Tab-separated table of C-alpha atoms and ligand atoms in Angstrom:
chain	number	residue	atom	x	y	z
R	140	UNK	CA	-65.867	-45.160	-2.507
R	141	UNK	CA	-67.041	-48.188	-0.574
R	142	UNK	CA	-70.478	-46.658	-0.122
R	143	UNK	CA	-71.190	-45.943	-3.807
R	144	UNK	CA	-69.816	-49.287	-4.886
R	145	UNK	CA	-72.014	-50.993	-2.301
R	146	UNK	CA	-74.923	-49.106	-3.825
R	147	UNK	CA	-74.160	-50.581	-7.250
R	148	UNK	CA	-74.595	-54.064	-5.865
R	149	UNK	CA	-77.437	-53.422	-3.437
R	150	UNK	CA	-75.223	-53.977	-0.403
R	151	UNK	CA	-75.187	-52.177	2.934
R	152	UNK	CA	-72.131	-50.450	4.402
R	153	UNK	CA	-71.902	-50.441	8.175
R	154	UNK	CA	-69.110	-48.460	9.798
R	155	UNK	CA	-67.754	-49.910	13.016
R	156	UNK	CA	-66.462	-47.623	15.740
R	157	UNK	CA	-62.747	-47.019	15.149
R	158	UNK	CA	-62.096	-47.653	18.830
R	159	UNK	CA	-63.863	-51.009	18.887
R	160	UNK	CA	-61.136	-53.415	20.177
R	161	UNK	CA	-61.381	-55.852	17.261
R	162	UNK	CA	-57.840	-57.223	17.642
R	163	UNK	CA	-57.927	-57.506	21.422
R	164	UNK	CA	-61.243	-59.362	21.484
R	165	UNK	CA	-61.217	-63.143	21.285
R	166	UNK	CA	-63.417	-64.123	18.360
R	167	UNK	CA	-64.456	-67.374	20.060
R	168	UNK	CA	-65.446	-66.263	23.569
R	169	UNK	CA	-65.515	-62.459	23.348
R	170	UNK	CA	-63.046	-61.763	26.143
R	171	UNK	CA	-61.110	-58.493	25.725
R	172	UNK	CA	-57.436	-58.574	26.663
R	173	UNK	CA	-55.939	-55.472	28.279
R	174	UNK	CA	-52.814	-55.335	26.150
R	175	UNK	CA	-51.888	-56.733	22.742
R	176	UNK	CA	-48.808	-55.013	21.318
R	177	UNK	CA	-48.683	-54.742	17.506
R	178	UNK	CA	-45.771	-57.163	17.175
R	179	UNK	CA	-47.908	-59.942	18.672
R	180	UNK	CA	-49.417	-61.543	15.560
R	181	UNK	CA	-50.835	-64.640	17.232
R	182	UNK	CA	-52.128	-64.979	20.753
R	183	UNK	CA	-53.723	-67.552	22.999
R	184	UNK	CA	-56.951	-66.547	24.679
R	185	UNK	CA	-57.870	-67.478	28.242
R	186	UNK	CA	-60.417	-69.918	26.768
R	187	UNK	CA	-57.607	-71.794	25.006
R	188	UNK	CA	-58.330	-70.590	21.477
R	189	UNK	CA	-55.265	-69.519	19.492
R	190	UNK	CA	-55.974	-66.485	17.325
R	191	UNK	CA	-54.244	-65.007	14.321
R	192	UNK	CA	-54.546	-61.344	15.240
R	193	UNK	CA	-55.938	-60.175	11.877
R	194	UNK	CA	-58.209	-63.140	11.219
R	195	UNK	CA	-59.726	-62.818	14.685
R	196	UNK	CA	-60.173	-59.059	14.208
R	197	UNK	CA	-61.910	-59.634	10.870
R	198	UNK	CA	-64.317	-62.116	12.461
R	199	UNK	CA	-65.071	-59.612	15.224
R	200	UNK	CA	-65.705	-56.762	12.792
R	201	UNK	CA	-68.053	-58.971	10.772
R	202	UNK	CA	-69.916	-59.995	13.939
R	203	UNK	CA	-70.311	-56.377	15.067
R	204	UNK	CA	-71.485	-55.313	11.625
R	205	UNK	CA	-74.080	-58.073	11.554
R	206	UNK	CA	-75.199	-57.148	15.088
R	207	UNK	CA	-75.672	-53.526	14.010
R	208	UNK	CA	-77.551	-54.661	10.933
R	209	UNK	CA	-79.865	-56.948	12.883
R	210	UNK	CA	-80.304	-55.061	16.132
R	211	UNK	CA	-79.112	-51.486	15.639
R	212	UNK	CA	-76.659	-52.101	18.441
R	213	UNK	CA	-74.905	-48.950	19.654
R	214	UNK	CA	-71.541	-49.507	18.005
R	215	UNK	CA	-72.168	-47.476	14.886
R	216	UNK	CA	-70.439	-44.082	14.963
R	217	UNK	CA	-72.366	-40.989	13.887
R	218	UNK	CA	-72.239	-40.365	10.139
R	219	UNK	CA	-71.963	-36.899	8.601
Z	127	ZN	ZN1	-61.437	-66.837	24.305
């Protein structure tokens, strides 16, 4: 559904690897934490940034999508 609707508006859909650690990656410095249980909604990164789990994940997914779009970086899963 997302793909045909994107087509209506001339947009590009980029799928990000389902195992990309979007929540566990700090959206400021890029560090990946080893553990981040689901009940932890806000966390402080080693760099001092305080992240809302979902907002940080959204920023990371956007950044990865833009990287794929610009560079063809190897984070895009195979499409059928
Ligand atoms: Zn950080």
